[in-house]
Amino acid sequence: MERTFIMIKPDGVQRGLVGEVISRFERKGFTLVGMKLMAVSRELAEKHYGVHKDKPFFAGLVEFIISSPVVAMVWEGDSVVASGRTLIGATNPISSAPGTIRGDFGITIGRNLIHGSDAIETAQQEIKLWFQEDELTSWEPSNKGWLYE
Ligand code: IDP
Ligand code: MG
């Protein structure tokens, strides 16, 4: 089963949207296998966004991510990486489709509420970066037969 790393950023937590985000992944049918509220270290934030280290927004992005707690999660399900990105919406919330998390709740790119892994390989790296193996729990949802044929 595929897994993806989802993080509710400081703006999502501060704006009281944790339940809203979890609810959207739950009602889609995905399975939560790990979750923690945490203060992010500068080292972790820099590693997580390492691919953007030469971009002009990198320093501000890192400051933002470490400024207030985030909720880190791992979700599981068929095609959850791509589908998670669809639920989240385009990077810039002003042009994210209505019905997506960013489209419904965000305005500017630097406060776009949520992170989701962009590929299966990235997801595996990010899950390893953010979670210890024993912080993830595999379990069989009792409604699985009603979600998958
Ligand atoms: P993604 O989160 O949709 O994958 P990326 O291009 O990987 O988007 O950028 C990572 C994060 O960096 C974005 O979610 C956003 O918070 C921030 N970011 C990207 N581009 C800009 C920008 O032009 N100004 C400010 N922040 C940006
Ligand atoms: Mg990205």
Tab-separated table of C-alpha atoms and ligand atoms in Angstrom:
chain	number	residue	atom	x	y	z
A	1	MET	CA	0.000	0.000	0.000
A	2	GLU	CA	1.296	3.465	-0.928
A	3	ARG	CA	2.077	6.036	1.772
A	4	THR	CA	2.542	9.799	1.677
A	5	PHE	CA	3.842	12.445	4.045
A	6	ILE	CA	1.415	15.257	4.830
A	7	MET	CA	2.245	18.214	7.068
A	8	ILE	CA	-0.186	20.861	8.281
A	9	LYS	CA	1.989	23.964	8.357
A	10	PRO	CA	1.990	26.534	11.203
A	11	ASP	CA	-0.741	28.629	9.530
A	12	GLY	CA	-3.059	25.624	9.280
A	13	VAL	CA	-2.547	24.763	12.950
A	14	GLN	CA	-2.902	28.380	14.121
A	15	ARG	CA	-6.082	28.842	12.077
A	16	GLY	CA	-7.727	25.799	13.612
A	17	LEU	CA	-7.795	23.762	10.406
A	18	VAL	CA	-6.224	20.554	11.738
A	19	GLY	CA	-9.569	18.766	12.028
A	20	GLU	CA	-10.711	20.037	8.643
A	21	VAL	CA	-7.597	18.672	6.917
A	22	ILE	CA	-7.729	15.304	8.684
A	23	SER	CA	-11.417	15.047	7.856
A	24	ARG	CA	-10.805	15.558	4.137
A	25	PHE	CA	-8.251	12.744	3.997
A	26	GLU	CA	-10.463	10.491	6.151
A	27	ARG	CA	-13.612	10.970	4.132
A	28	LYS	CA	-11.715	10.338	0.891
A	29	GLY	CA	-11.013	6.896	2.346
A	30	PHE	CA	-7.321	7.132	3.183
A	31	THR	CA	-5.899	5.564	6.330
A	32	LEU	CA	-3.960	7.517	8.955
A	33	VAL	CA	-0.906	5.519	10.013
A	34	GLY	CA	1.100	8.169	11.891
A	35	MET	CA	0.547	11.619	13.361
A	36	LYS	CA	2.291	14.045	15.721
A	37	LEU	CA	2.110	17.721	16.646
A	38	MET	CA	5.638	19.041	16.849
A	39	ALA	CA	7.907	22.071	16.992
A	40	VAL	CA	10.216	21.686	14.002
A	41	SER	CA	13.960	22.200	14.408
A	42	ARG	CA	15.777	24.438	11.960
A	43	GLU	CA	17.842	21.429	10.890
A	44	LEU	CA	14.749	19.369	10.024
A	45	ALA	CA	13.069	22.257	8.191
A	46	GLU	CA	16.210	22.890	6.138
A	47	LYS	CA	16.532	19.196	5.291
A	48	HIS	CA	12.866	18.868	4.366
A	49	TYR	CA	13.015	21.849	2.011
A	50	GLY	CA	16.621	21.160	0.904
A	51	VAL	CA	15.573	20.984	-2.758
A	52	HIS	CA	14.657	24.683	-2.511
A	53	LYS	CA	17.809	25.864	-0.715
A	54	ASP	CA	18.914	28.146	-3.539
A	55	LYS	CA	15.510	29.769	-4.008
A	56	PRO	CA	14.895	33.335	-2.797
A	57	PHE	CA	12.018	32.193	-0.558
A	58	PHE	CA	14.033	29.468	1.229
A	59	ALA	CA	15.096	31.464	4.310
A	60	GLY	CA	11.594	32.837	4.873
A	61	LEU	CA	10.073	29.406	4.368
A	62	VAL	CA	12.346	27.837	6.968
A	63	GLU	CA	11.625	30.665	9.469
A	64	PHE	CA	7.907	30.153	8.891
A	65	ILE	CA	7.992	26.373	9.379
A	66	ILE	CA	9.892	26.665	12.676
A	67	SER	CA	7.798	29.614	13.945
A	68	SER	CA	4.939	27.583	15.456
A	69	PRO	CA	3.927	23.891	15.697
A	70	VAL	CA	3.061	21.732	12.712
A	71	VAL	CA	1.110	18.478	12.476
A	72	ALA	CA	3.069	15.768	10.672
A	73	MET	CA	1.139	12.804	9.309
A	74	VAL	CA	1.498	9.705	7.191
A	75	TRP	CA	-1.523	8.598	5.166
A	76	GLU	CA	-1.926	5.298	3.344
A	77	GLY	CA	-4.022	4.109	0.393
A	78	ASP	CA	-4.058	3.388	-3.324
A	79	SER	CA	-2.376	6.254	-5.220
A	80	VAL	CA	-2.370	8.349	-2.038
A	81	VAL	CA	0.658	10.417	-3.134
A	82	ALA	CA	-0.965	11.836	-6.274
A	83	SER	CA	-4.437	11.917	-4.764
A	84	GLY	CA	-3.113	13.737	-1.689
A	85	ARG	CA	-1.665	16.416	-3.977
A	86	THR	CA	-5.056	16.708	-5.666
A	87	LEU	CA	-6.821	17.135	-2.318
A	88	ILE	CA	-4.249	19.803	-1.362
A	89	GLY	CA	-4.424	21.792	-4.606
A	90	ALA	CA	-1.956	23.911	-6.564
A	91	THR	CA	0.975	25.543	-4.746
A	92	ASN	CA	-0.369	29.097	-5.057
A	93	PRO	CA	-3.744	29.165	-3.244
A	94	ILE	CA	-4.997	32.132	-5.211
A	95	SER	CA	-5.183	29.831	-8.244
A	96	SER	CA	-5.844	26.499	-6.465
A	97	ALA	CA	-9.189	25.015	-7.469
A	98	PRO	CA	-12.134	25.526	-5.119
A	99	GLY	CA	-12.769	22.280	-3.252
A	100	THR	CA	-9.075	21.776	-2.593
A	101	ILE	CA	-7.574	22.580	0.804
A	102	ARG	CA	-5.455	25.458	-0.470
A	103	GLY	CA	-8.232	26.632	-2.804
A	104	ASP	CA	-10.763	26.752	0.009
A	105	PHE	CA	-8.615	28.215	2.783
A	106	GLY	CA	-5.596	30.060	1.398
A	107	ILE	CA	-4.673	33.271	-0.394
A	108	THR	CA	-0.874	33.553	-0.684
A	109	ILE	CA	1.841	31.085	-1.669
A	110	GLY	CA	3.856	31.610	1.513
A	111	ARG	CA	0.815	30.685	3.658
A	112	ASN	CA	-0.572	27.709	1.764
A	113	LEU	CA	-1.451	25.653	4.848
A	114	ILE	CA	-0.181	22.218	4.003
A	115	HIS	CA	2.608	20.130	2.509
A	116	GLY	CA	2.207	16.861	0.611
A	117	SER	CA	4.880	14.663	-0.948
A	118	ASP	CA	5.110	15.133	-4.718
A	119	ALA	CA	6.187	11.605	-5.768
A	120	ILE	CA	6.384	8.087	-4.356
A	121	GLU	CA	10.157	8.289	-3.891
A	122	THR	CA	9.945	11.714	-2.222
A	123	ALA	CA	7.237	10.358	0.063
A	124	GLN	CA	9.486	7.521	1.202
A	125	GLN	CA	12.343	9.950	1.915
A	126	GLU	CA	10.097	12.412	3.757
A	127	ILE	CA	8.435	9.722	5.881
A	128	LYS	CA	11.915	8.520	6.929
A	129	LEU	CA	12.988	12.078	7.688
A	130	TRP	CA	9.985	12.897	9.884
A	131	PHE	CA	9.049	9.595	11.540
A	132	GLN	CA	10.783	6.754	13.365
A	133	GLU	CA	9.636	3.307	12.247
A	134	ASP	CA	7.905	2.673	15.603
A	135	GLU	CA	5.844	5.870	15.278
A	136	LEU	CA	3.947	4.365	12.332
A	137	THR	CA	1.184	1.821	12.858
A	138	SER	CA	-0.116	-0.478	10.136
A	139	TRP	CA	-3.749	-1.371	10.613
A	140	GLU	CA	-6.606	-2.712	8.517
A	141	PRO	CA	-9.611	-0.362	8.321
A	142	SER	CA	-12.828	-2.343	8.815
A	143	ASN	CA	-14.485	-0.567	5.859
A	144	LYS	CA	-11.776	-1.537	3.357
A	145	GLY	CA	-14.120	-3.824	1.403
A	146	TRP	CA	-16.414	-0.849	0.871
A	147	LEU	CA	-13.610	1.369	-0.442
A	148	TYR	CA	-11.785	-0.997	-2.784
A	149	GLU	CA	-13.195	-3.576	-5.213
B	1	IDP	P1	4.502	22.467	-3.054
B	1	IDP	O1	4.391	22.697	-1.564
B	1	IDP	O2	3.169	22.641	-3.741
B	1	IDP	O3	5.172	21.162	-3.381
B	1	IDP	P2	6.993	23.770	-3.857
B	1	IDP	O4	7.228	24.406	-5.165
B	1	IDP	O5	7.674	22.469	-3.583
B	1	IDP	O6	5.398	23.622	-3.658
B	1	IDP	O7	7.402	24.825	-2.733
B	1	IDP	C1	7.477	24.430	-1.390
B	1	IDP	C2	6.852	25.473	-0.541
B	1	IDP	O8	7.637	26.671	-0.609
B	1	IDP	C3	5.455	25.922	-0.965
B	1	IDP	O9	4.438	25.077	-0.462
B	1	IDP	C4	5.380	27.297	-0.373
B	1	IDP	O10	5.077	27.240	1.021
B	1	IDP	C5	6.811	27.795	-0.519
B	1	IDP	N1	6.985	28.591	-1.733
B	1	IDP	C6	7.101	28.146	-2.999
B	1	IDP	N2	7.243	29.147	-3.881
B	1	IDP	C7	7.204	30.277	-3.140
B	1	IDP	C8	7.303	31.670	-3.470
B	1	IDP	O11	7.439	32.072	-4.626
B	1	IDP	N3	7.218	32.552	-2.415
B	1	IDP	C9	7.043	32.125	-1.128
B	1	IDP	N4	6.957	30.828	-0.784
B	1	IDP	C10	7.029	29.923	-1.774
B	2	MG	MG	7.122	20.512	-3.221
